[in-house]
mmCIF file with all atom_site columns, C-alpha atoms and ligand atoms in Angstrom:
data_model
loop_
_atom_site.group_PDB
_atom_site.id
_atom_site.type_symbol
_atom_site.label_atom_id
_atom_site.label_alt_id
_atom_site.label_comp_id
_atom_site.label_asym_id
_atom_site.label_entity_id
_atom_site.label_seq_id
_atom_site.pdbx_PDB_ins_code
_atom_site.Cartn_x
_atom_site.Cartn_y
_atom_site.Cartn_z
_atom_site.occupancy
_atom_site.B_iso_or_equiv
_atom_site.pdbx_formal_charge
_atom_site.auth_seq_id
_atom_site.auth_comp_id
_atom_site.auth_asym_id
_atom_site.auth_atom_id
_atom_site.pdbx_PDB_model_num
ATOM   1   C  CA  . MET A 1 1   ? 79.366  44.795 81.898  1.00 0.00 ? 63  MET A CA  1
ATOM   2   C  CA  . MET A 1 2   ? 79.722  44.658 78.331  1.00 0.00 ? 64  MET A CA  1
ATOM   3   C  CA  . LYS A 1 3   ? 83.392  44.847 77.917  1.00 0.00 ? 65  LYS A CA  1
ATOM   4   C  CA  . LYS A 1 4   ? 82.938  46.494 74.360  1.00 0.00 ? 66  LYS A CA  1
ATOM   5   C  CA  . GLU A 1 5   ? 80.887  49.333 75.850  1.00 0.00 ? 67  GLU A CA  1
ATOM   6   C  CA  . TRP A 1 6   ? 83.244  49.945 78.618  1.00 0.00 ? 68  TRP A CA  1
ATOM   7   C  CA  . GLU A 1 7   ? 85.998  50.133 76.232  1.00 0.00 ? 69  GLU A CA  1
ATOM   8   C  CA  . SER A 1 8   ? 84.217  52.326 74.103  1.00 0.00 ? 70  SER A CA  1
ATOM   9   C  CA  . HIS A 1 9   ? 83.301  54.695 76.911  1.00 0.00 ? 71  HIS A CA  1
ATOM   10  C  CA  . LEU A 1 10  ? 87.096  55.082 77.913  1.00 0.00 ? 72  LEU A CA  1
ATOM   11  C  CA  . GLU A 1 11  ? 87.949  55.812 74.242  1.00 0.00 ? 73  GLU A CA  1
ATOM   12  C  CA  . THR A 1 12  ? 85.247  58.530 74.016  1.00 0.00 ? 74  THR A CA  1
ATOM   13  C  CA  . LEU A 1 13  ? 86.423  59.994 77.462  1.00 0.00 ? 75  LEU A CA  1
ATOM   14  C  CA  . ARG A 1 14  ? 89.939  60.145 76.692  1.00 0.00 ? 76  ARG A CA  1
ATOM   15  C  CA  . ALA A 1 15  ? 89.268  61.638 73.307  1.00 0.00 ? 77  ALA A CA  1
ATOM   16  C  CA  . CYS A 1 16  ? 86.739  64.102 74.828  1.00 0.00 ? 78  CYS A CA  1
ATOM   17  C  CA  . ARG A 1 17  ? 87.461  67.811 73.923  1.00 0.00 ? 79  ARG A CA  1
ATOM   18  C  CA  . ARG A 1 18  ? 84.081  69.406 74.613  1.00 0.00 ? 80  ARG A CA  1
ATOM   19  C  CA  . CYS A 1 19  ? 85.012  72.219 76.757  1.00 0.00 ? 81  CYS A CA  1
ATOM   20  C  CA  . PRO A 1 20  ? 87.124  74.841 75.099  1.00 0.00 ? 82  PRO A CA  1
ATOM   21  C  CA  . ARG A 1 21  ? 88.667  76.623 78.279  1.00 0.00 ? 83  ARG A CA  1
ATOM   22  C  CA  . VAL A 1 22  ? 90.171  73.515 79.926  1.00 0.00 ? 84  VAL A CA  1
ATOM   23  C  CA  . PHE A 1 23  ? 93.569  71.701 79.490  1.00 0.00 ? 85  PHE A CA  1
ATOM   24  C  CA  . ALA A 1 24  ? 93.352  68.443 77.829  1.00 0.00 ? 86  ALA A CA  1
ATOM   25  C  CA  . PRO A 1 25  ? 93.769  65.553 77.726  1.00 0.00 ? 87  PRO A CA  1
ATOM   26  C  CA  . PRO A 1 26  ? 91.007  64.216 80.559  1.00 0.00 ? 88  PRO A CA  1
ATOM   27  C  CA  . VAL A 1 27  ? 92.509  62.627 83.544  1.00 0.00 ? 89  VAL A CA  1
ATOM   28  C  CA  . VAL A 1 28  ? 91.202  59.084 83.769  1.00 0.00 ? 90  VAL A CA  1
ATOM   29  C  CA  . GLY A 1 29  ? 91.439  56.792 86.984  1.00 0.00 ? 91  GLY A CA  1
ATOM   30  C  CA  . ALA A 1 30  ? 89.588  53.908 85.335  1.00 0.00 ? 92  ALA A CA  1
ATOM   31  C  CA  . VAL A 1 31  ? 89.269  50.443 86.786  1.00 0.00 ? 93  VAL A CA  1
ATOM   32  C  CA  . THR A 1 32  ? 87.230  47.783 84.966  1.00 0.00 ? 94  THR A CA  1
ATOM   33  C  CA  . ASP A 1 33  ? 84.500  46.241 86.996  1.00 0.00 ? 95  ASP A CA  1
ATOM   34  C  CA  . ALA A 1 34  ? 84.948  48.544 89.955  1.00 0.00 ? 96  ALA A CA  1
ATOM   35  C  CA  . SER A 1 35  ? 82.095  48.450 92.636  1.00 0.00 ? 97  SER A CA  1
ATOM   36  C  CA  . ILE A 1 36  ? 83.488  51.340 94.291  1.00 0.00 ? 98  ILE A CA  1
ATOM   37  C  CA  . LEU A 1 37  ? 83.532  55.009 92.594  1.00 0.00 ? 99  LEU A CA  1
ATOM   38  C  CA  . LEU A 1 38  ? 85.401  58.056 94.026  1.00 0.00 ? 100 LEU A CA  1
ATOM   39  C  CA  . ILE A 1 39  ? 84.243  61.473 92.544  1.00 0.00 ? 101 ILE A CA  1
ATOM   40  C  CA  . GLY A 1 40  ? 86.859  64.220 93.159  1.00 0.00 ? 102 GLY A CA  1
ATOM   41  C  CA  . GLN A 1 41  ? 86.667  67.685 92.138  1.00 0.00 ? 103 GLN A CA  1
ATOM   42  C  CA  . ALA A 1 42  ? 88.942  68.301 89.174  1.00 0.00 ? 104 ALA A CA  1
ATOM   43  C  CA  . PRO A 1 43  ? 92.412  67.518 88.356  1.00 0.00 ? 105 PRO A CA  1
ATOM   44  C  CA  . GLY A 1 44  ? 95.415  69.946 88.828  1.00 0.00 ? 106 GLY A CA  1
ATOM   45  C  CA  . PRO A 1 45  ? 98.291  70.375 86.467  1.00 0.00 ? 107 PRO A CA  1
ATOM   46  C  CA  . ARG A 1 46  ? 100.285 67.708 88.150  1.00 0.00 ? 108 ARG A CA  1
ATOM   47  C  CA  . GLU A 1 47  ? 97.599  65.179 87.671  1.00 0.00 ? 109 GLU A CA  1
ATOM   48  C  CA  . ARG A 1 48  ? 97.410  66.138 84.128  1.00 0.00 ? 110 ARG A CA  1
ATOM   49  C  CA  . GLU A 1 49  ? 101.250 65.836 83.502  1.00 0.00 ? 111 GLU A CA  1
ATOM   50  C  CA  . ALA A 1 50  ? 101.131 62.312 85.418  1.00 0.00 ? 112 ALA A CA  1
ATOM   51  C  CA  . GLY A 1 51  ? 97.956  61.282 83.748  1.00 0.00 ? 113 GLY A CA  1
ATOM   52  C  CA  . TYR A 1 52  ? 96.107  60.035 86.844  1.00 0.00 ? 114 TYR A CA  1
ATOM   53  C  CA  . PRO A 1 53  ? 94.163  61.570 89.523  1.00 0.00 ? 115 PRO A CA  1
ATOM   54  C  CA  . PHE A 1 54  ? 95.263  62.633 92.887  1.00 0.00 ? 116 PHE A CA  1
ATOM   55  C  CA  . ALA A 1 55  ? 98.927  62.459 91.838  1.00 0.00 ? 117 ALA A CA  1
ATOM   56  C  CA  . TRP A 1 56  ? 100.442 65.254 94.077  1.00 0.00 ? 118 TRP A CA  1
ATOM   57  C  CA  . THR A 1 57  ? 99.891  66.644 97.788  1.00 0.00 ? 119 THR A CA  1
ATOM   58  C  CA  . ALA A 1 58  ? 96.192  66.404 98.113  1.00 0.00 ? 120 ALA A CA  1
ATOM   59  C  CA  . GLY A 1 59  ? 96.565  62.738 97.024  1.00 0.00 ? 121 GLY A CA  1
ATOM   60  C  CA  . THR A 1 60  ? 99.046  62.161 99.895  1.00 0.00 ? 122 THR A CA  1
ATOM   61  C  CA  . THR A 1 61  ? 96.531  63.303 102.521 1.00 0.00 ? 123 THR A CA  1
ATOM   62  C  CA  . LEU A 1 62  ? 93.581  61.303 100.669 1.00 0.00 ? 124 LEU A CA  1
ATOM   63  C  CA  . PHE A 1 63  ? 95.725  58.126 100.697 1.00 0.00 ? 125 PHE A CA  1
ATOM   64  C  CA  . ARG A 1 64  ? 96.787  58.768 104.217 1.00 0.00 ? 126 ARG A CA  1
ATOM   65  C  CA  . TRP A 1 65  ? 93.191  58.809 105.064 1.00 0.00 ? 127 TRP A CA  1
ATOM   66  C  CA  . PHE A 1 66  ? 92.631  55.528 103.458 1.00 0.00 ? 128 PHE A CA  1
ATOM   67  C  CA  . ALA A 1 67  ? 95.669  53.882 104.868 1.00 0.00 ? 129 ALA A CA  1
ATOM   68  C  CA  . SER A 1 68  ? 94.058  54.575 108.137 1.00 0.00 ? 130 SER A CA  1
ATOM   69  C  CA  . ILE A 1 69  ? 91.468  51.953 107.479 1.00 0.00 ? 131 ILE A CA  1
ATOM   70  C  CA  . GLY A 1 70  ? 93.858  49.563 106.074 1.00 0.00 ? 132 GLY A CA  1
ATOM   71  C  CA  . VAL A 1 71  ? 94.167  50.192 102.617 1.00 0.00 ? 133 VAL A CA  1
ATOM   72  C  CA  . ASN A 1 72  ? 97.466  51.383 100.750 1.00 0.00 ? 134 ASN A CA  1
ATOM   73  C  CA  . GLU A 1 73  ? 97.322  53.671 97.603  1.00 0.00 ? 135 GLU A CA  1
ATOM   74  C  CA  . ALA A 1 74  ? 98.481  51.062 95.330  1.00 0.00 ? 136 ALA A CA  1
ATOM   75  C  CA  . ARG A 1 75  ? 95.375  48.787 96.477  1.00 0.00 ? 137 ARG A CA  1
ATOM   76  C  CA  . PHE A 1 76  ? 92.947  51.705 96.494  1.00 0.00 ? 138 PHE A CA  1
ATOM   77  C  CA  . ARG A 1 77  ? 93.911  52.434 92.645  1.00 0.00 ? 139 ARG A CA  1
ATOM   78  C  CA  . GLU A 1 78  ? 93.594  49.043 91.654  1.00 0.00 ? 140 GLU A CA  1
ATOM   79  C  CA  . LYS A 1 79  ? 90.149  48.609 93.099  1.00 0.00 ? 141 LYS A CA  1
ATOM   80  C  CA  . VAL A 1 80  ? 88.434  51.980 92.940  1.00 0.00 ? 142 VAL A CA  1
ATOM   81  C  CA  . TYR A 1 81  ? 87.497  54.002 89.919  1.00 0.00 ? 143 TYR A CA  1
ATOM   82  C  CA  . MET A 1 82  ? 88.454  57.401 90.450  1.00 0.00 ? 144 MET A CA  1
ATOM   83  C  CA  . GLY A 1 83  ? 86.199  59.894 88.577  1.00 0.00 ? 145 GLY A CA  1
ATOM   84  C  CA  . ALA A 1 84  ? 85.601  63.710 88.932  1.00 0.00 ? 146 ALA A CA  1
ATOM   85  C  CA  . VAL A 1 85  ? 83.340  66.515 88.491  1.00 0.00 ? 147 VAL A CA  1
ATOM   86  C  CA  . ILE A 1 86  ? 85.286  67.489 85.522  1.00 0.00 ? 148 ILE A CA  1
ATOM   87  C  CA  . ARG A 1 87  ? 88.113  65.277 84.089  1.00 0.00 ? 149 ARG A CA  1
ATOM   88  C  CA  . CYS A 1 88  ? 90.405  68.010 82.523  1.00 0.00 ? 150 CYS A CA  1
ATOM   89  C  CA  . PHE A 1 89  ? 92.538  70.553 84.423  1.00 0.00 ? 151 PHE A CA  1
ATOM   90  C  CA  . PRO A 1 90  ? 90.345  74.017 84.389  1.00 0.00 ? 152 PRO A CA  1
ATOM   91  C  CA  . GLY A 1 91  ? 93.552  76.051 84.510  1.00 0.00 ? 153 GLY A CA  1
ATOM   92  C  CA  . LYS A 1 92  ? 94.815  78.578 86.979  1.00 0.00 ? 154 LYS A CA  1
ATOM   93  C  CA  . LEU A 1 93  ? 93.244  81.664 88.239  1.00 0.00 ? 155 LEU A CA  1
ATOM   94  C  CA  . PRO A 1 94  ? 94.641  84.688 86.929  1.00 0.00 ? 156 PRO A CA  1
ATOM   95  C  CA  . ASP A 1 95  ? 96.276  85.443 90.158  1.00 0.00 ? 157 ASP A CA  1
ATOM   96  C  CA  . LYS A 1 96  ? 97.830  81.931 90.078  1.00 0.00 ? 158 LYS A CA  1
ATOM   97  C  CA  . GLN A 1 97  ? 96.659  81.673 93.602  1.00 0.00 ? 159 GLN A CA  1
ATOM   98  C  CA  . GLY A 1 98  ? 94.826  78.230 92.848  1.00 0.00 ? 160 GLY A CA  1
ATOM   99  C  CA  . ASP A 1 99  ? 92.846  76.566 90.081  1.00 0.00 ? 161 ASP A CA  1
ATOM   100 C  CA  . ARG A 1 100 ? 89.806  77.939 88.493  1.00 0.00 ? 162 ARG A CA  1
ATOM   101 C  CA  . LYS A 1 101 ? 86.395  76.571 89.457  1.00 0.00 ? 163 LYS A CA  1
ATOM   102 C  CA  . PRO A 1 102 ? 84.866  74.591 86.813  1.00 0.00 ? 164 PRO A CA  1
ATOM   103 C  CA  . SER A 1 103 ? 81.892  76.439 85.051  1.00 0.00 ? 165 SER A CA  1
ATOM   104 C  CA  . ARG A 1 104 ? 78.246  74.952 85.566  1.00 0.00 ? 166 ARG A CA  1
ATOM   105 C  CA  . LEU A 1 105 ? 78.442  74.419 81.852  1.00 0.00 ? 167 LEU A CA  1
ATOM   106 C  CA  . GLU A 1 106 ? 81.773  72.369 82.051  1.00 0.00 ? 168 GLU A CA  1
ATOM   107 C  CA  . MET A 1 107 ? 80.022  70.198 84.953  1.00 0.00 ? 169 MET A CA  1
ATOM   108 C  CA  . GLU A 1 108 ? 77.021  69.520 82.904  1.00 0.00 ? 170 GLU A CA  1
ATOM   109 C  CA  . ASN A 1 109 ? 79.242  68.659 79.904  1.00 0.00 ? 171 ASN A CA  1
ATOM   110 C  CA  . CYS A 1 110 ? 81.365  66.422 82.076  1.00 0.00 ? 172 CYS A CA  1
ATOM   111 C  CA  . SER A 1 111 ? 78.469  64.817 83.750  1.00 0.00 ? 173 SER A CA  1
ATOM   112 C  CA  . ILE A 1 112 ? 77.743  62.730 80.651  1.00 0.00 ? 174 ILE A CA  1
ATOM   113 C  CA  . HIS A 1 113 ? 80.732  60.755 81.372  1.00 0.00 ? 175 HIS A CA  1
ATOM   114 C  CA  . HIS A 1 114 ? 79.772  59.960 85.061  1.00 0.00 ? 176 HIS A CA  1
ATOM   115 C  CA  . ARG A 1 115 ? 76.179  59.045 83.995  1.00 0.00 ? 177 ARG A CA  1
ATOM   116 C  CA  . THR A 1 116 ? 77.646  56.289 81.543  1.00 0.00 ? 178 THR A CA  1
ATOM   117 C  CA  . GLU A 1 117 ? 80.106  55.114 84.417  1.00 0.00 ? 179 GLU A CA  1
ATOM   118 C  CA  . MET A 1 118 ? 77.029  54.809 86.879  1.00 0.00 ? 180 MET A CA  1
ATOM   119 C  CA  . ARG A 1 119 ? 75.028  52.966 84.209  1.00 0.00 ? 181 ARG A CA  1
ATOM   120 C  CA  . LEU A 1 120 ? 78.157  50.548 83.457  1.00 0.00 ? 182 LEU A CA  1
ATOM   121 C  CA  . LEU A 1 121 ? 79.605  49.841 86.740  1.00 0.00 ? 183 LEU A CA  1
ATOM   122 C  CA  . ARG A 1 122 ? 76.488  50.133 88.932  1.00 0.00 ? 184 ARG A CA  1
ATOM   123 C  CA  . PRO A 1 123 ? 78.735  50.806 91.874  1.00 0.00 ? 185 PRO A CA  1
ATOM   124 C  CA  . SER A 1 124 ? 77.555  50.076 95.527  1.00 0.00 ? 186 SER A CA  1
ATOM   125 C  CA  . LEU A 1 125 ? 79.631  52.782 97.276  1.00 0.00 ? 187 LEU A CA  1
ATOM   126 C  CA  . VAL A 1 126 ? 80.447  56.240 95.815  1.00 0.00 ? 188 VAL A CA  1
ATOM   127 C  CA  . ILE A 1 127 ? 82.747  58.469 97.758  1.00 0.00 ? 189 ILE A CA  1
ATOM   128 C  CA  . LEU A 1 128 ? 82.544  62.239 97.191  1.00 0.00 ? 190 LEU A CA  1
ATOM   129 C  CA  . VAL A 1 129 ? 85.492  64.237 97.845  1.00 0.00 ? 191 VAL A CA  1
ATOM   130 C  CA  . GLY A 1 130 ? 85.103  67.824 98.281  1.00 0.00 ? 192 GLY A CA  1
ATOM   131 C  CA  . LYS A 1 131 ? 82.182  70.257 98.380  1.00 0.00 ? 193 LYS A CA  1
ATOM   132 C  CA  . MET A 1 132 ? 81.975  70.549 94.579  1.00 0.00 ? 194 MET A CA  1
ATOM   133 C  CA  . ALA A 1 133 ? 81.481  66.576 94.096  1.00 0.00 ? 195 ALA A CA  1
ATOM   134 C  CA  . ILE A 1 134 ? 79.346  66.497 97.347  1.00 0.00 ? 196 ILE A CA  1
ATOM   135 C  CA  . GLU A 1 135 ? 76.991  69.191 95.776  1.00 0.00 ? 197 GLU A CA  1
ATOM   136 C  CA  . THR A 1 136 ? 76.502  67.115 92.627  1.00 0.00 ? 198 THR A CA  1
ATOM   137 C  CA  . LEU A 1 137 ? 74.458  64.577 94.456  1.00 0.00 ? 199 LEU A CA  1
ATOM   138 C  CA  . ILE A 1 138 ? 73.648  66.072 98.022  1.00 0.00 ? 200 ILE A CA  1
ATOM   139 C  CA  . PRO A 1 139 ? 72.584  69.620 98.295  1.00 0.00 ? 201 PRO A CA  1
ATOM   140 C  CA  . HIS A 1 140 ? 73.983  71.104 101.470 1.00 0.00 ? 202 HIS A CA  1
ATOM   141 C  CA  . GLY A 1 141 ? 75.422  74.207 102.928 1.00 0.00 ? 203 GLY A CA  1
ATOM   142 C  CA  . ARG A 1 142 ? 78.055  72.863 105.205 1.00 0.00 ? 204 ARG A CA  1
ATOM   143 C  CA  . LEU A 1 143 ? 80.797  70.228 105.185 1.00 0.00 ? 205 LEU A CA  1
ATOM   144 C  CA  . ASP A 1 144 ? 80.018  69.509 108.774 1.00 0.00 ? 206 ASP A CA  1
ATOM   145 C  CA  . GLU A 1 145 ? 76.368  68.807 108.180 1.00 0.00 ? 207 GLU A CA  1
ATOM   146 C  CA  . VAL A 1 146 ? 77.291  65.879 105.634 1.00 0.00 ? 208 VAL A CA  1
ATOM   147 C  CA  . VAL A 1 147 ? 80.792  64.616 106.345 1.00 0.00 ? 209 VAL A CA  1
ATOM   148 C  CA  . GLY A 1 148 ? 80.364  61.657 109.060 1.00 0.00 ? 210 GLY A CA  1
ATOM   149 C  CA  . LEU A 1 149 ? 77.161  60.706 107.294 1.00 0.00 ? 211 LEU A CA  1
ATOM   150 C  CA  . ALA A 1 150 ? 76.225  57.951 104.817 1.00 0.00 ? 212 ALA A CA  1
ATOM   151 C  CA  . PHE A 1 151 ? 73.347  58.705 102.218 1.00 0.00 ? 213 PHE A CA  1
ATOM   152 C  CA  . ALA A 1 152 ? 70.997  56.336 100.711 1.00 0.00 ? 214 ALA A CA  1
ATOM   153 C  CA  . MET A 1 153 ? 70.850  57.153 96.945  1.00 0.00 ? 215 MET A CA  1
ATOM   154 C  CA  . GLU A 1 154 ? 69.308  55.987 93.807  1.00 0.00 ? 216 GLU A CA  1
ATOM   155 C  CA  . GLU A 1 155 ? 70.033  56.732 90.055  1.00 0.00 ? 217 GLU A CA  1
ATOM   156 C  CA  . GLU A 1 156 ? 67.998  55.292 87.251  1.00 0.00 ? 218 GLU A CA  1
ATOM   157 C  CA  . GLY A 1 157 ? 66.571  52.359 89.611  1.00 0.00 ? 219 GLY A CA  1
ATOM   158 C  CA  . HIS A 1 158 ? 70.005  51.488 90.773  1.00 0.00 ? 220 HIS A CA  1
ATOM   159 C  CA  . PRO A 1 159 ? 70.602  51.967 94.580  1.00 0.00 ? 221 PRO A CA  1
ATOM   160 C  CA  . TYR A 1 160 ? 73.914  52.967 96.252  1.00 0.00 ? 222 TYR A CA  1
ATOM   161 C  CA  . THR A 1 161 ? 75.427  54.511 99.274  1.00 0.00 ? 223 THR A CA  1
ATOM   162 C  CA  . ALA A 1 162 ? 77.099  57.945 99.098  1.00 0.00 ? 224 ALA A CA  1
ATOM   163 C  CA  . ILE A 1 163 ? 79.822  58.924 101.642 1.00 0.00 ? 225 ILE A CA  1
ATOM   164 C  CA  . PRO A 1 164 ? 81.257  62.393 101.477 1.00 0.00 ? 226 PRO A CA  1
ATOM   165 C  CA  . LEU A 1 165 ? 84.789  63.404 102.633 1.00 0.00 ? 227 LEU A CA  1
ATOM   166 C  CA  . PRO A 1 166 ? 86.120  67.024 102.656 1.00 0.00 ? 228 PRO A CA  1
ATOM   167 C  CA  . HIS A 1 167 ? 88.673  67.898 99.852  1.00 0.00 ? 229 HIS A CA  1
ATOM   168 C  CA  . PRO A 1 168 ? 92.207  66.958 101.171 1.00 0.00 ? 230 PRO A CA  1
ATOM   169 C  CA  . SER A 1 169 ? 93.822  69.853 99.913  1.00 0.00 ? 231 SER A CA  1
ATOM   170 C  CA  . GLY A 1 170 ? 96.600  71.462 102.062 1.00 0.00 ? 232 GLY A CA  1
ATOM   171 C  CA  . LEU A 1 171 ? 94.611  74.839 101.763 1.00 0.00 ? 233 LEU A CA  1
ATOM   172 C  CA  . SER A 1 172 ? 91.842  73.562 103.592 1.00 0.00 ? 234 SER A CA  1
ATOM   173 C  CA  . ARG A 1 173 ? 91.671  74.581 107.245 1.00 0.00 ? 235 ARG A CA  1
ATOM   174 C  CA  . TRP A 1 174 ? 88.497  72.585 107.868 1.00 0.00 ? 236 TRP A CA  1
ATOM   175 C  CA  . ILE A 1 175 ? 90.319  69.331 107.852 1.00 0.00 ? 237 ILE A CA  1
ATOM   176 C  CA  . GLN A 1 176 ? 92.998  70.804 110.228 1.00 0.00 ? 238 GLN A CA  1
ATOM   177 C  CA  . LYS A 1 177 ? 90.546  71.388 112.862 1.00 0.00 ? 239 LYS A CA  1
ATOM   178 C  CA  . PRO A 1 178 ? 89.919  68.867 115.772 1.00 0.00 ? 240 PRO A CA  1
ATOM   179 C  CA  . GLU A 1 179 ? 85.935  68.874 114.587 1.00 0.00 ? 241 GLU A CA  1
ATOM   180 C  CA  . GLY A 1 180 ? 87.052  68.167 111.000 1.00 0.00 ? 242 GLY A CA  1
ATOM   181 C  CA  . LYS A 1 181 ? 89.454  65.535 111.772 1.00 0.00 ? 243 LYS A CA  1
ATOM   182 C  CA  . ALA A 1 182 ? 86.847  63.587 113.873 1.00 0.00 ? 244 ALA A CA  1
ATOM   183 C  CA  . LEU A 1 183 ? 84.245  63.832 111.296 1.00 0.00 ? 245 LEU A CA  1
ATOM   184 C  CA  . VAL A 1 184 ? 86.862  62.471 108.569 1.00 0.00 ? 246 VAL A CA  1
ATOM   185 C  CA  . ALA A 1 185 ? 87.543  59.727 111.033 1.00 0.00 ? 247 ALA A CA  1
ATOM   186 C  CA  . GLN A 1 186 ? 83.637  59.180 111.269 1.00 0.00 ? 248 GLN A CA  1
ATOM   187 C  CA  . ALA A 1 187 ? 83.247  59.131 107.589 1.00 0.00 ? 249 ALA A CA  1
ATOM   188 C  CA  . LEU A 1 188 ? 86.304  56.575 107.090 1.00 0.00 ? 250 LEU A CA  1
ATOM   189 C  CA  . GLU A 1 189 ? 84.790  54.026 109.520 1.00 0.00 ? 251 GLU A CA  1
ATOM   190 C  CA  . LEU A 1 190 ? 81.584  54.360 107.501 1.00 0.00 ? 252 LEU A CA  1
ATOM   191 C  CA  . ILE A 1 191 ? 83.509  53.601 104.359 1.00 0.00 ? 253 ILE A CA  1
ATOM   192 C  CA  . ALA A 1 192 ? 85.253  50.687 106.034 1.00 0.00 ? 254 ALA A CA  1
ATOM   193 C  CA  . ALA A 1 193 ? 81.928  49.244 107.171 1.00 0.00 ? 255 ALA A CA  1
ATOM   194 C  CA  . GLN A 1 194 ? 80.426  49.119 103.798 1.00 0.00 ? 256 GLN A CA  1
ATOM   195 C  CA  . PRO A 1 195 ? 79.825  45.638 102.030 1.00 0.00 ? 257 PRO A CA  1
ATOM   196 C  CA  . ALA A 1 196 ? 81.343  46.899 98.721  1.00 0.00 ? 258 ALA A CA  1
ATOM   197 C  CA  . TRP A 1 197 ? 84.682  48.071 100.847 1.00 0.00 ? 259 TRP A CA  1
ATOM   198 C  CA  . GLU A 1 198 ? 84.701  44.792 102.548 1.00 0.00 ? 260 GLU A CA  1
ATOM   199 C  CA  . ASP A 1 199 ? 84.273  42.899 99.154  1.00 0.00 ? 261 ASP A CA  1
ATOM   200 C  CA  . ALA A 1 200 ? 87.100  44.913 97.583  1.00 0.00 ? 262 ALA A CA  1
ATOM   201 C  CA  . PHE A 1 201 ? 89.679  44.689 100.353 1.00 0.00 ? 263 PHE A CA  1
ATOM   202 C  CA  . GLY A 1 202 ? 88.639  42.023 102.757 1.00 0.00 ? 264 GLY A CA  1
ATOM   203 C  CA  . ARG A 1 203 ? 87.182  42.269 106.281 1.00 0.00 ? 265 ARG A CA  1
ATOM   204 C  CA  . ASN A 1 204 ? 90.423  43.237 107.891 1.00 0.00 ? 266 ASN A CA  1
ATOM   205 C  CA  . HIS A 1 205 ? 90.935  45.652 105.083 1.00 0.00 ? 267 HIS A CA  1
ATOM   206 C  CA  . GLY A 1 206 ? 94.484  45.817 103.624 1.00 0.00 ? 268 GLY A CA  1
ATOM   207 C  CA  . GLY A 1 207 ? 93.375  42.674 101.572 1.00 0.00 ? 269 GLY A CA  1
ATOM   208 C  CA  . ASP A 1 208 ? 97.117  41.930 100.947 1.00 0.00 ? 270 ASP A CA  1
HETATM 209 S  S1  . LIG B 2 .   ? 85.864  68.470 81.142  1.00 0.00 ? 284 LIG B S1  1
HETATM 210 FE FE1 . LIG B 2 .   ? 84.985  66.585 80.941  1.00 0.00 ? 284 LIG B FE1 1
HETATM 211 S  S2  . LIG B 2 .   ? 83.462  67.299 78.975  1.00 0.00 ? 284 LIG B S2  1
HETATM 212 FE FE2 . LIG B 2 .   ? 84.865  68.928 79.163  1.00 0.00 ? 284 LIG B FE2 1
HETATM 213 S  S3  . LIG B 2 .   ? 86.479  68.410 77.691  1.00 0.00 ? 284 LIG B S3  1
HETATM 214 FE FE3 . LIG B 2 .   ? 87.250  67.513 79.647  1.00 0.00 ? 284 LIG B FE3 1
HETATM 215 S  S4  . LIG B 2 .   ? 86.444  65.317 79.666  1.00 0.00 ? 284 LIG B S4  1
HETATM 216 FE FE4 . LIG B 2 .   ? 85.302  66.446 78.009  1.00 0.00 ? 284 LIG B FE4 1
#
């Protein structure tokens, strides 16, 4: 990868103010030369404050999942580029009961950053977290039709494996059910068996 091109991408991303309704700045979880990319949904207010993805309760669950296959949060953040369907906090819903779902236009606007990252990083493994992220690559109806499976994908001649996970939100009942938990465990096993994961974290995972 051209270092200059990568730095220029990060500069463009951090300075992006294309969507008028979102709350800048973009939250960036950049790792130079990562061979694993995680795509989340959209940052929340805590992530915007902290300046990095999955900084709050959903992150606690997400990193507990990865710890179950031997990789702690610090190691994960060091090796995995954490992107998202949109990189800015979309704002609260009017009733303040949750965050606004990004609009189609916002997702389209932000996909330009994703495409640049795919071109520059050429990751072998893409972990999709949450329905919105999954749907950008794998059209589906239900989480239980895709979680627990690995998908062979190709983007501009670059082959990679995509593995979906549900969103680790505390509001999700799907991840609390025994069937949901079993499918998450299956998906994590698939992730741990990927060559890109073994290269990043070692065969016995942990890597440290
Ligand atoms: S959501 Fe994406 S495209 Fe929109 S302003 Fe933020 S970084 Fe730019």
